[in-house]
Structures are given as structure tokens and as C-alpha cells.
XYZ file of C-alpha atoms in Angstrom:
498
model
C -6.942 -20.749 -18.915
C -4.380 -19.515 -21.133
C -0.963 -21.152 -21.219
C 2.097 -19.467 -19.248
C 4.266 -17.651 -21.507
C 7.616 -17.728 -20.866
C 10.937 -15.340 -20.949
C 13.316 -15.779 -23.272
C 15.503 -12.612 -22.637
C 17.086 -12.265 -19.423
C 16.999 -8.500 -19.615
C 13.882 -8.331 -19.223
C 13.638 -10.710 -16.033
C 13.581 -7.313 -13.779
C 10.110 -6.083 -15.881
C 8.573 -9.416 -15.936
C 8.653 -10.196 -11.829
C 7.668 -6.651 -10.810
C 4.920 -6.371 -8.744
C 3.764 -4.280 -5.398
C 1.950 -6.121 -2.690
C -0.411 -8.791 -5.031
C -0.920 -10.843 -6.798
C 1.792 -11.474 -9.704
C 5.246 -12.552 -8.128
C 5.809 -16.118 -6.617
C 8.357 -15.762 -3.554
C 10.875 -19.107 -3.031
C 10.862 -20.767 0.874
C 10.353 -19.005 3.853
C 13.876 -18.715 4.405
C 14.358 -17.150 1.325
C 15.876 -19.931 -1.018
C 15.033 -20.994 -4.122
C 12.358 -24.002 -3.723
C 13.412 -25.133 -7.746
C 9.789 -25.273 -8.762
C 9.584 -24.127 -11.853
C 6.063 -21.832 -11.356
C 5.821 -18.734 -13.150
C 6.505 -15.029 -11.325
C 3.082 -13.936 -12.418
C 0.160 -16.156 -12.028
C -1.811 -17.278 -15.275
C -4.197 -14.490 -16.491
C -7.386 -15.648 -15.492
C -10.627 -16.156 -18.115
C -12.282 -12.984 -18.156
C -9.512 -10.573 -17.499
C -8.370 -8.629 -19.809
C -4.633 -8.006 -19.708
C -4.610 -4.985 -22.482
C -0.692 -5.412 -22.315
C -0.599 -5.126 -18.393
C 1.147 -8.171 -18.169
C 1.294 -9.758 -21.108
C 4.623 -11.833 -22.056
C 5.907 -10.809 -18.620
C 6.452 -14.075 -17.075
C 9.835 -15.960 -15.688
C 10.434 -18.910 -13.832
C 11.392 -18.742 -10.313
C 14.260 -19.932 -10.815
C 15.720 -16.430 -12.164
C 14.396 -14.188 -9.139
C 17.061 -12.753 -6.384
C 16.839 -13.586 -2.887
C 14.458 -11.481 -1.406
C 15.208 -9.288 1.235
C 14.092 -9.469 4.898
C 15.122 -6.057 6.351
C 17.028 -3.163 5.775
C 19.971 -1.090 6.473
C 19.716 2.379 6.092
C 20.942 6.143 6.429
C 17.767 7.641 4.818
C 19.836 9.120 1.811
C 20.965 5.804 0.829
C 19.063 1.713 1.801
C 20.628 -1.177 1.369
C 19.232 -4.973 1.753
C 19.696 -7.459 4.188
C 19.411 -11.122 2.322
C 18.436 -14.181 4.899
C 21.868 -15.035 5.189
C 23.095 -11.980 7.091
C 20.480 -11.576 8.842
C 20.602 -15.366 10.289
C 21.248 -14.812 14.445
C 21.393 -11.256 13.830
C 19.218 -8.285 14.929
C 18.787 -4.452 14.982
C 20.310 -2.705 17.223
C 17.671 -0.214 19.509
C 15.404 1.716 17.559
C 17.733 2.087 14.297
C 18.593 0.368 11.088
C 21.749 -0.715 12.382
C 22.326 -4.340 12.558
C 24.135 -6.447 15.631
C 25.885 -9.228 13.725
C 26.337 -12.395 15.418
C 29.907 -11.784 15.560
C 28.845 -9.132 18.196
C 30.102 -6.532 15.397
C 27.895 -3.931 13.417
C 26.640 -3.318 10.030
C 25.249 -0.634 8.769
C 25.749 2.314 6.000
C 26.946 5.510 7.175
C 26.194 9.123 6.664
C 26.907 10.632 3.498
C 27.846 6.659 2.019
C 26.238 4.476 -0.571
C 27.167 0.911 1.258
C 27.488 -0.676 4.418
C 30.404 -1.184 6.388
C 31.680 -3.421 9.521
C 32.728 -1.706 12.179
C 33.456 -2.481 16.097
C 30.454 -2.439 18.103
C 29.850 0.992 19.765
C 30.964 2.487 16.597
C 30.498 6.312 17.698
C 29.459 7.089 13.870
C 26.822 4.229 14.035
C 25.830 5.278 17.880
C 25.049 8.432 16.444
C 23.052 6.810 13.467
C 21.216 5.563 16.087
C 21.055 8.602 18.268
C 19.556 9.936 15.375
C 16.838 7.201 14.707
C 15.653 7.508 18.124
C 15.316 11.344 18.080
C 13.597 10.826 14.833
C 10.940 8.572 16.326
C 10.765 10.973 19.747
C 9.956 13.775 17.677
C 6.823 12.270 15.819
C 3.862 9.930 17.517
C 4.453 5.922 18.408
C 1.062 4.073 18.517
C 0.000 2.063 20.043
C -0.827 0.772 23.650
C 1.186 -1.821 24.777
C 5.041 -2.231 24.743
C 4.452 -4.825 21.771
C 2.428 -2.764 19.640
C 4.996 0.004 19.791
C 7.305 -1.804 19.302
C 5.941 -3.130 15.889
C 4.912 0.641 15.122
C 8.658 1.717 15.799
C 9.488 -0.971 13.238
C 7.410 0.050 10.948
C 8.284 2.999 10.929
C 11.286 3.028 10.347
C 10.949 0.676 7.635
C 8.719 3.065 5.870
C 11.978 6.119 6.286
C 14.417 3.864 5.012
C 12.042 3.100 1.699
C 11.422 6.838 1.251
C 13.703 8.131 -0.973
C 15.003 11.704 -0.814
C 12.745 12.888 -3.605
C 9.758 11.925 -2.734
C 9.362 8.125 -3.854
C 8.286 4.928 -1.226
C 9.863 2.337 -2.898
C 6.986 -0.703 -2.001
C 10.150 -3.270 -0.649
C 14.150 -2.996 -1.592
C 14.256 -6.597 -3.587
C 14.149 -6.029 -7.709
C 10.803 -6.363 -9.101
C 9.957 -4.155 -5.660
C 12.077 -1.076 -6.082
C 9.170 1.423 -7.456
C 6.806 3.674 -6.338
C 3.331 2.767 -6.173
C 0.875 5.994 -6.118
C -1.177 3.633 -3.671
C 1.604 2.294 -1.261
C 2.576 5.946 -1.374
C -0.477 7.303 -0.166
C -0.721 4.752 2.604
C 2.552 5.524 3.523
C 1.570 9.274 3.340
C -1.176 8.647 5.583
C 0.794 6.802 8.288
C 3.722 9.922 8.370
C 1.244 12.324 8.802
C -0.708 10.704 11.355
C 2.575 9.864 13.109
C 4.132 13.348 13.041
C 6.337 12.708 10.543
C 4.870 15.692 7.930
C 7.631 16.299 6.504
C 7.693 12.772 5.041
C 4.177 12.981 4.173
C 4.293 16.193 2.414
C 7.420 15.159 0.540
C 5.898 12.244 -0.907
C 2.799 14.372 -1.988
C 5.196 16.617 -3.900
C 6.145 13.427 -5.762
C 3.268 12.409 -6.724
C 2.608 15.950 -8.379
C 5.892 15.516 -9.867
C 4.789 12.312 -11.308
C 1.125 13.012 -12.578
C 0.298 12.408 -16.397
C -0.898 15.347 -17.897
C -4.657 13.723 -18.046
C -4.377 13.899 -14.561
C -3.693 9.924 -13.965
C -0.550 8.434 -12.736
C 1.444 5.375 -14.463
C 0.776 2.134 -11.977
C 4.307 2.547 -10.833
C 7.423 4.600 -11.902
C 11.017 4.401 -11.429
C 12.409 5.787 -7.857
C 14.375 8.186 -9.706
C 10.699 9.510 -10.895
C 11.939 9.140 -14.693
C 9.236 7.235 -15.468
C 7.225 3.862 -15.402
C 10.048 1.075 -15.827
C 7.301 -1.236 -18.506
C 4.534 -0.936 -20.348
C 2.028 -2.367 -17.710
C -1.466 -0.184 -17.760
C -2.341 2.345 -15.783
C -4.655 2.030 -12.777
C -7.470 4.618 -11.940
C -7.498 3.821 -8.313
C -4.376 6.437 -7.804
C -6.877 9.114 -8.713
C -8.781 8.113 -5.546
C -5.842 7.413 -3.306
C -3.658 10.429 -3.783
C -6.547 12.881 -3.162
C -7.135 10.681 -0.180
C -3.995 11.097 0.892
C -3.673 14.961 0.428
C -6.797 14.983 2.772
C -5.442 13.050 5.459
C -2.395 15.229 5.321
C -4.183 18.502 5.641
C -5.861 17.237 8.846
C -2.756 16.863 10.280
C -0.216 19.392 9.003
C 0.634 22.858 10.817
C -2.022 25.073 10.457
C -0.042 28.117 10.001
C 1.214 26.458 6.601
C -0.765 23.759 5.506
C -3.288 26.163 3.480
C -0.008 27.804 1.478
C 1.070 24.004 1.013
C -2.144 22.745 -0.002
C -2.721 25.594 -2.321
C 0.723 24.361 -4.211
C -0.820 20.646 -4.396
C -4.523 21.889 -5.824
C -3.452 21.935 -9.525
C -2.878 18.405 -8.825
C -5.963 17.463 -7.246
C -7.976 18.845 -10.131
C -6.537 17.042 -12.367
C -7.192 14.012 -11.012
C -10.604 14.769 -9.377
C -11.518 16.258 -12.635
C -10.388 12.906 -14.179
C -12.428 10.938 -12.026
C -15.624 12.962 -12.216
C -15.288 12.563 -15.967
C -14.560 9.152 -16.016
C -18.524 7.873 -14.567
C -20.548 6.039 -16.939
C -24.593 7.000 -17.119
C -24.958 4.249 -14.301
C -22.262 6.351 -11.878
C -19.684 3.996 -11.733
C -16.127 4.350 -13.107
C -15.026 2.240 -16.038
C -12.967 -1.461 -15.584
C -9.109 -0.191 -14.555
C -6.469 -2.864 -13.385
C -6.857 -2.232 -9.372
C -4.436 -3.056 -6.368
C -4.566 -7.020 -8.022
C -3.374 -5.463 -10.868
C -5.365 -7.522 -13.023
C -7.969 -5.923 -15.428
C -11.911 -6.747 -15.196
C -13.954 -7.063 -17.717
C -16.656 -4.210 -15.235
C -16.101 -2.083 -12.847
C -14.181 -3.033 -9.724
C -14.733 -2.344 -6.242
C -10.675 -1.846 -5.710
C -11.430 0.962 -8.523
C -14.506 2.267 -7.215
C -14.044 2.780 -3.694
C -10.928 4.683 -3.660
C -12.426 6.767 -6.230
C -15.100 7.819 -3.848
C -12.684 8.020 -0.904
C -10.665 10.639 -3.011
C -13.510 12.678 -4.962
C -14.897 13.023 -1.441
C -11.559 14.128 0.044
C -10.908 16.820 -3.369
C -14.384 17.942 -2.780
C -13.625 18.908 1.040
C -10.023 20.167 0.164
C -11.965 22.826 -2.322
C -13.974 24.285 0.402
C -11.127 24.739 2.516
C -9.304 26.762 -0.345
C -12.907 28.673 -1.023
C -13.442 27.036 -4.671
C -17.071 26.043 -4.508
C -17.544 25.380 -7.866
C -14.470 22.938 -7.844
C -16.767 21.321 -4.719
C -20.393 21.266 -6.129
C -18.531 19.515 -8.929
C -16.607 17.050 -7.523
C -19.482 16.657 -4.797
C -22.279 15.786 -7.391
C -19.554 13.265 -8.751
C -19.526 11.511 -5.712
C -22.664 11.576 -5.148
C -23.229 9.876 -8.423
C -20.218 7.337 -7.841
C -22.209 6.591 -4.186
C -25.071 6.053 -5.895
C -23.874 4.027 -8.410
C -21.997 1.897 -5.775
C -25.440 1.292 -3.659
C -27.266 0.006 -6.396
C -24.734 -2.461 -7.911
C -22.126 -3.160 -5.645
C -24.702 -3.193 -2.335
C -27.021 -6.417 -3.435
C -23.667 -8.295 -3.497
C -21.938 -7.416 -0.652
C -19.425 -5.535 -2.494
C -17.830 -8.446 -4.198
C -15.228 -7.907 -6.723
C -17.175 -6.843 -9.520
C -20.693 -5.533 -10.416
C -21.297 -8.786 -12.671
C -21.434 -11.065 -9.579
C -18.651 -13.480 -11.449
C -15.711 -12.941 -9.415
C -16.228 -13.660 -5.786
C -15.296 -11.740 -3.113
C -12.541 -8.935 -2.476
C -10.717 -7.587 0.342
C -10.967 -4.167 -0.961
C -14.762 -4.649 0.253
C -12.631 -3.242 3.565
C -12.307 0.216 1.101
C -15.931 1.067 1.714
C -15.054 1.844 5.459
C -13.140 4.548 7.270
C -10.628 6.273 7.313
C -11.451 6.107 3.375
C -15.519 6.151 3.502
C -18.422 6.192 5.783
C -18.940 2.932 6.010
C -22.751 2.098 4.133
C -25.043 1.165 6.996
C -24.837 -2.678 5.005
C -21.142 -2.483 5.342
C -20.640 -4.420 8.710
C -22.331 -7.696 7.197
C -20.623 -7.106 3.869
C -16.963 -7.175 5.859
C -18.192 -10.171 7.686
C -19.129 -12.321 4.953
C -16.090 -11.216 3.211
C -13.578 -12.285 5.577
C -15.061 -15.473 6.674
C -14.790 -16.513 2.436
C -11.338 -15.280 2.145
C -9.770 -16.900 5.392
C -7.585 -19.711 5.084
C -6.251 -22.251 7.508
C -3.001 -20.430 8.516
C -5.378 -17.317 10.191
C -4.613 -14.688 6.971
C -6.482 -14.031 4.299
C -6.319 -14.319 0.282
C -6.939 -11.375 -1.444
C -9.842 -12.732 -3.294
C -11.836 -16.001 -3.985
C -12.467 -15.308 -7.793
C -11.990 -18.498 -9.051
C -10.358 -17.701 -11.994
C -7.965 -15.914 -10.385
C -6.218 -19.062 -8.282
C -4.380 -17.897 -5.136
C -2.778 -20.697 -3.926
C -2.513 -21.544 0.028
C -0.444 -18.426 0.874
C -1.988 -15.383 2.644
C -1.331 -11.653 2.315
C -0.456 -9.204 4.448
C -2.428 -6.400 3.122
C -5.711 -7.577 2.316
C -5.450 -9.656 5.830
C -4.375 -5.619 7.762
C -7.074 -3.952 5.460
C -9.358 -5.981 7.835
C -7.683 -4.430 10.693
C -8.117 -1.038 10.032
C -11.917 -1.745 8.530
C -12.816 -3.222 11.667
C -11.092 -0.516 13.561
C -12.705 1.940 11.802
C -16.216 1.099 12.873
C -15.728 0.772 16.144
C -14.988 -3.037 16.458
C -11.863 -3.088 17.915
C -11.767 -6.254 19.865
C -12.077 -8.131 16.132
C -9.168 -5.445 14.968
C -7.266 -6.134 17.366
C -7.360 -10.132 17.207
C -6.359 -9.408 13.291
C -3.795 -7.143 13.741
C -1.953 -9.361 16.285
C -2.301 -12.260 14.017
C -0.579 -9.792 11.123
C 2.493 -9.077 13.966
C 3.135 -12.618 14.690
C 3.890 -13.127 11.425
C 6.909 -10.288 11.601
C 10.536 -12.165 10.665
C 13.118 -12.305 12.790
C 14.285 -8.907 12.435
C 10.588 -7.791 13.212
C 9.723 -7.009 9.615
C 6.218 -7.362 8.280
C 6.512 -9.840 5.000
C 4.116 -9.424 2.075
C 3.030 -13.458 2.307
C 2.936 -15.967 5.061
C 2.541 -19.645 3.474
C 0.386 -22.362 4.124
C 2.803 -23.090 7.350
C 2.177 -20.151 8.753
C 5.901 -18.797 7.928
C 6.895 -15.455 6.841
C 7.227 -15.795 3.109
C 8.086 -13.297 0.045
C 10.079 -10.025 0.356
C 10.094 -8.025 4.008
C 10.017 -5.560 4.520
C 6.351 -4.641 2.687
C 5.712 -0.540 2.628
C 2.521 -1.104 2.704
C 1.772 -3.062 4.818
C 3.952 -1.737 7.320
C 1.379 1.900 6.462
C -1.304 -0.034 7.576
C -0.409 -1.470 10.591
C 0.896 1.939 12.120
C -3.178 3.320 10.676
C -4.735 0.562 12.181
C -2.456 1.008 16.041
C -3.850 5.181 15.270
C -7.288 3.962 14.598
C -7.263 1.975 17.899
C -5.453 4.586 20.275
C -8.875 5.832 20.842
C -8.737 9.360 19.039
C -9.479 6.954 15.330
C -8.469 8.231 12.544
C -10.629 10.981 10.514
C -12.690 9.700 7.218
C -13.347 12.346 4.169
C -17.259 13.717 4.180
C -19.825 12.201 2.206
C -21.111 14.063 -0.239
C -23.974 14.051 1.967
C -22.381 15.492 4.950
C -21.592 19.147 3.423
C -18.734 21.162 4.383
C -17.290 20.367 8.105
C -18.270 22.970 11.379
């Protein structure tokens, strides 16, 4: 395993611990201190990867990161984090992003301001802040059915608001290394406003991933919220050009009909870009090429983090083009994934959708990719999820992302991969096993009832909170289980819908 390279320059401490949800920052204790172990922000490339400058040279010691947060304050223009320290005894005040101090007073940043202030409790600016909140959440759709799980989606929520930026951007969590936009996270987070009500989030995060599409048709693995750009050097990852499509398709399902075909018509350049991309991208065996995925580690072969979005989205760009009347565009993109299907059954299937087609790196929770809402689940699917979450649980009740064993975890679990379960489950119509994973994922919430992006070998919230993504799939997996589920892009077998 190749030695840890260090940084020398501080400057570039902010590029070298930037990550999203996995697998390359190390948090401090659950109470966010600094443990003084002197363990590297991004694990050791493992033998095999390849890191084609993803993350090469980008490691730091702990001992340089900031305290993460573990909530936010918030006026939608303008967030602002709460460390551990202010948020010790405190809490949120209704359904807002206003905090009760233990002082009894009130924190939080006001209209039209960049900062928080301290004011008096019953502050009438800050009552209507969270006037405001409420009428914001009244307007859309809570899941969820029982006071608990509303709770939690009213949380989430409203985490998700305060981390969508005004132009488009989800910033994945408000501590440095955190504050960029994902495509992926985005797309979740799309998927969870429009299914919620909330379409004009949804569509204004579309609009920024347009904005921020390469001309190839790809997207940089993260940019700056400001949308100038990626903020390093760190490769590019095909899965966006699965996920955004995706996430245009679960938009259109849900937007106004009166203007969701003018809208969608305004997005299609986009969409053919990257389903064009995609299609072009399949090898004579149907499967995409190795691409860093949501581990944001490269493979030496394809993926299944890579491959099943891909399908998810050339499935969803296929549909989208027979609801704007372009048939070629949808024979195309069809054929593509019919190929990428293919492909999938005959290499991924025999191993239970591991991590790779080799068979060398163990199991994946992106195994949980191959069901709805982002693919009809493969009639070998239920076994596959099975055997997959039984190798990645750990003593604590979450899972690890992944069992390669070149790729060493540690004892902490993660938020995502454990919710992807969630959803998967919920998905295919096992919701008493969704349920008993998504209630594990909740007790895990901080004190301020924000979902973390780790929970350690204790069982403790751990890393930053809030997590954008996570927090997306929670609110999709409370959807999936209100009894309505959540709709999945046709197979290429399925043809146009009635």
C-alpha cells in the first residue's frame, strides 16, 4: 500500500480534505474535537486503484481540519454554521433555522444579512423567519407517517433549503472541504424537492447543473458554489451523466403540467449532451469505462457506482425524448441502455453486483443503485441486496460503504450507503426491512436533529452534520414508504409509458 503523502503548504489544506459523503476525510470525536491522532484526511490509495491525479498529494493530518459543523443557521440567501460549542444545550426553535440558546436568547441570521445576530427571544424579525419556515414547509409535502418521521423529514428539509444556494448549487454540508456542489448530492436533493413540492428548488438546481456542464457533456466531480468552477484538479466522475438525467426525470413527473414541457424543453440541450456522452462511452461488452464513482476512488474496470446510474439516467433521457416527440433521440439512447442492461446482466449479475466486474473488490452499497426509484430492480436483485448488506454491516447497526479490502474503512459507518438500503428496500416493496433501517439512520440524528455523514464504532454521531445527501434520502425513502412509492424511469424494455 503506498505510503501517505503529506502537506507541506497550508494553502492547500482546504483542496486536500475535500470530500462529499465518502470515503476520503477523517472527522475528529463525536463531539467534534480534535482526537490528536495524527491519521491522514484521505485514506491511503488502495492497490489497484488508480488515482490519475484524483487525489494524489492531497493529504493533511487531522490535526489541520476545522471543527465540523453540526447544524445550521439560515435565511436561505445567506447559511451560516453552528460548531458543537454553540450548539451545546441548545436547540431550534419550531420548524425554522433559528436557534434557542441556552441563555433562553436567539440566534439566527436575518433577512437581507450575511451573519447571525443575538437577539431577545420573540424577536418579531426572527418570529417572522420562522413564520416563514413554517409556511414554506405547509406549502410543499411532509412525509412520512408518524409524528417522528415528520419530524425528521421537516428537518431535513430544511437542512437541504439552507444548503441550496440562490443560484442553483446544494452545497453537500457547510464545514470547508464540504462547501461544493456535487452533481450527485444535487440530484438527490433535486429528487427530494420535487417529490416534496418544493419545484421550485428542484428546477433551480437543474438550471445549475446546465449552467455547469462541460462542453463534452460531463460535469467536473464538484465545483465551487459560486459555479466558477471545480476548486482542484480531482477527476471527473461519469456517474453525473446518469444522475442528472435521473434527476430531470423525476422532476418532470412531478412539476406543473401546464409548464413542465416549456421547462423541460429548456433543459434537453443538456440531456443530450450527457445521454449522448454516455451512449458513446460503452465498450463492445456494453459497459461504461472505469470512472472514479460516489467513493471517489478510480477502478482499474468498470464500477457498479458508474454503471448503474448510467442506466438509471440513459433510461430516464430516453423517456424524457418521447415526451418532447424526438424519437430518434429515444431509439438511440434506448438501444444504449439496452446495451448497458445487457452488459450489466452478464458481468455484474454472476456476482451479485459487487464493486467491480473483476470480482477483486468485494461488495458495494451502490448494489442498492440497481433498484427503484433509479432501476427496475433485476429479478436477482433482492438476493444481491441481501447478501450485500449482511457483508457490509458492522457492529454499531450501519453499514461501510464497501468491504474491498484494499480499500480499509475503519469501524465507522455511513450514512448514505446505510439510507441507500432504505430506499432499495423500500423500493421493492419490503418496507418492514426499510423501515427498521431508516429508524436506525434517525437515531443517529445529533442533538439538533441533524443527520451526520458517520456514526463511529460507539454508535455516536460523528463527522460533519448536517449531510445533503443524506438528508435527500431519508425524505425519498419516508415518500417511498407513504404508500404512493416513488416512480422508477422505464426499461428500455418497457417502451414509452400509457
Amino acid at each position: 500500500m503506498p505510503a501517505v503523502r503529506r502537506l507541506v503548504r497550508w494553502t492547500a489544506v482546504t483542496t486536500a480534505v475535500a470530500c462529499t459523503a465518502l470515503p476520503l476525510c477523517s472527522a475528529g470525536s463525536a463531539d467534534g474535537r480534535h482526537t490528536g491522532e495524527r491519521r491522514p484526511a484521505f485514506l491511503v490509495r488502495p492497490v489497484g486503484h488508480q488515482s490519475l491525479g484524483d487525489a494524489e498529494g492531497r493529504y493533511a493530518p487531522l490535526s489541520v481540519l476545522a471543527v465540523p459543523t453540526v447544524g445550521l443557521l439560515s435565511n436561505t440567501a445567506a447559511t451560516e454554521g453552528i460548531t458543537p460549542a454553540t450548539a451545546k444545550g441548545a436547540r431550534y426553535v419550531g420548524r425554522s433555522n433559528v436557534l434557542r440558546l441556552p441563555s433562553g436568547r436567539w440566534k439566527y441570521v436575518p433577512a437581507g444579512k450575511a451573519a447571525s445576530v443575538v437577539v431577545a427571544a420573540g424577536d418579531p424579525a426572527a418570529r417572522r423567519q420562522i413564520a416563514q419556515s413554517g409556511a414554506w414547509l405547509a406549502a410543499g409535502r411532509v412525509p412520512g407517517r408518524s409524528p417522528a418521521h415528520r419530524a425528521a423529514a421537516e428537518r431535513a428539509l430544511l437542512t437541504m433549503r439552507a444548503l441550496l444556494r440562490p443560484n442553483g448549487a446544494v452545497a453537500a454540508g457547510w464545514s470547508p472541504g464540504w462547501m461544493y456542489s456535487w452533481p450527485r448530492d444535487s440530484s438527490f436533493a433535486c429528487a427530494a424537492f420535487a417529490h416534496t413540492g418544493h419545484e421550485a428548488e428542484a428546477y433551480r438546481i437543474l438550471r445549475y447543473s446546465a449552467a455547469t456542464q462541460r462542453e463534452d457533456g460531463t460535469w467536473d466531480a464538484r465545483t465551487k458554489l459560486d459555479g466558477s468552477g471545480p476548486p482542484d484538479g480531482r477527476r471527473w466522475q461519469l456517474d453525473a451523466n446518469g444522475w442528472v438525467p435521473w434527476a430531470v426525470w423525476q422532476w418532470y413527473r412531478t412539476a406543473p403540467p401546464t409548464t413542465r414541457r416549456a421547462r423541460l424543453a429548456g433543459l434537453y440541450p443538456m440531456i443530450r449532451k450527457a445521454a449522448d456522452h454516455a451512449a458513446a462511452s460503452l465498450r463492445a461488452d456494453g459497459l461504461p469505462p472505469a470512472s472514479p464513482d460516489y467513493w471517489e476512488l478510480m477502478t482499474a474496470t468498470t464500477n457498479i457506482g458508474t454503471a448503474a446510474p448510467l442506466l438509471a439516467g440513459l433510461n430516464s433521457s430516453a423517456d424524457l425524448a418521447r415526451e418532447l416527440d424526438r424519437p430518434g433521440d429515444a431509439a438511440r439512447w434506448a438501444a444504449a441502455a439496452g446495451r448497458l442492461s445487457a452488459g450489466m446482466a452478464r458481468k455484474f449479475a454472476p456476482l451479485g453486483y459487487q464493486r467491480t466486474v473483476d470480482g477483486e473488490h468485494g461488495h458495494d452499497s451502490a448494489a442498492a443503485f440497481m433498484a427503484p426509484p433509479f432501476n427496475e430492480a433485476p429479478a436477482d436483485l433482492p438476493r444481491a441486496l441481501d447478501t450485500t448488506y449482511r457483508a457490509l454491516l458492522l457492529p454499531s447497526g450501519g453499514l461501510t460503504p464497501g468491504n474491498d479490502r484494499t480499500a480499509p474503512w475503519g469501524g465507522n459507518a455511513w450514512t448514505p450507503s446505510t439510507s441507500f438500503f432504505a430506499l432499495a428496500w423500500a423500493g421493492t416493496g419490503r418496507t418492514a426491512k426499510a423501515r427498521q433501517v431508516l429508524d436506525w439512520v434517525l437515531t443517529k440524528r445529533n442533538s439538533l436533529g441533524e443527520l451526520p455523514e458517520k456514526v463511529d464504532r460507539a454508535g455516536r454521531p460523528s463527522s460533519v452534520a448536517p449531510l445533503a445527501w443524506t438528508g435527500s434520502i431519508t425524505v425519498l425513502t419516508l415518500v417511498a414508504l407513504d404508500g404512493e412509492g416513488l416512480p422508477t424511469p422505464p426499461s428500455w424494455k418497457s417502451g414509452p409509458r400509457a
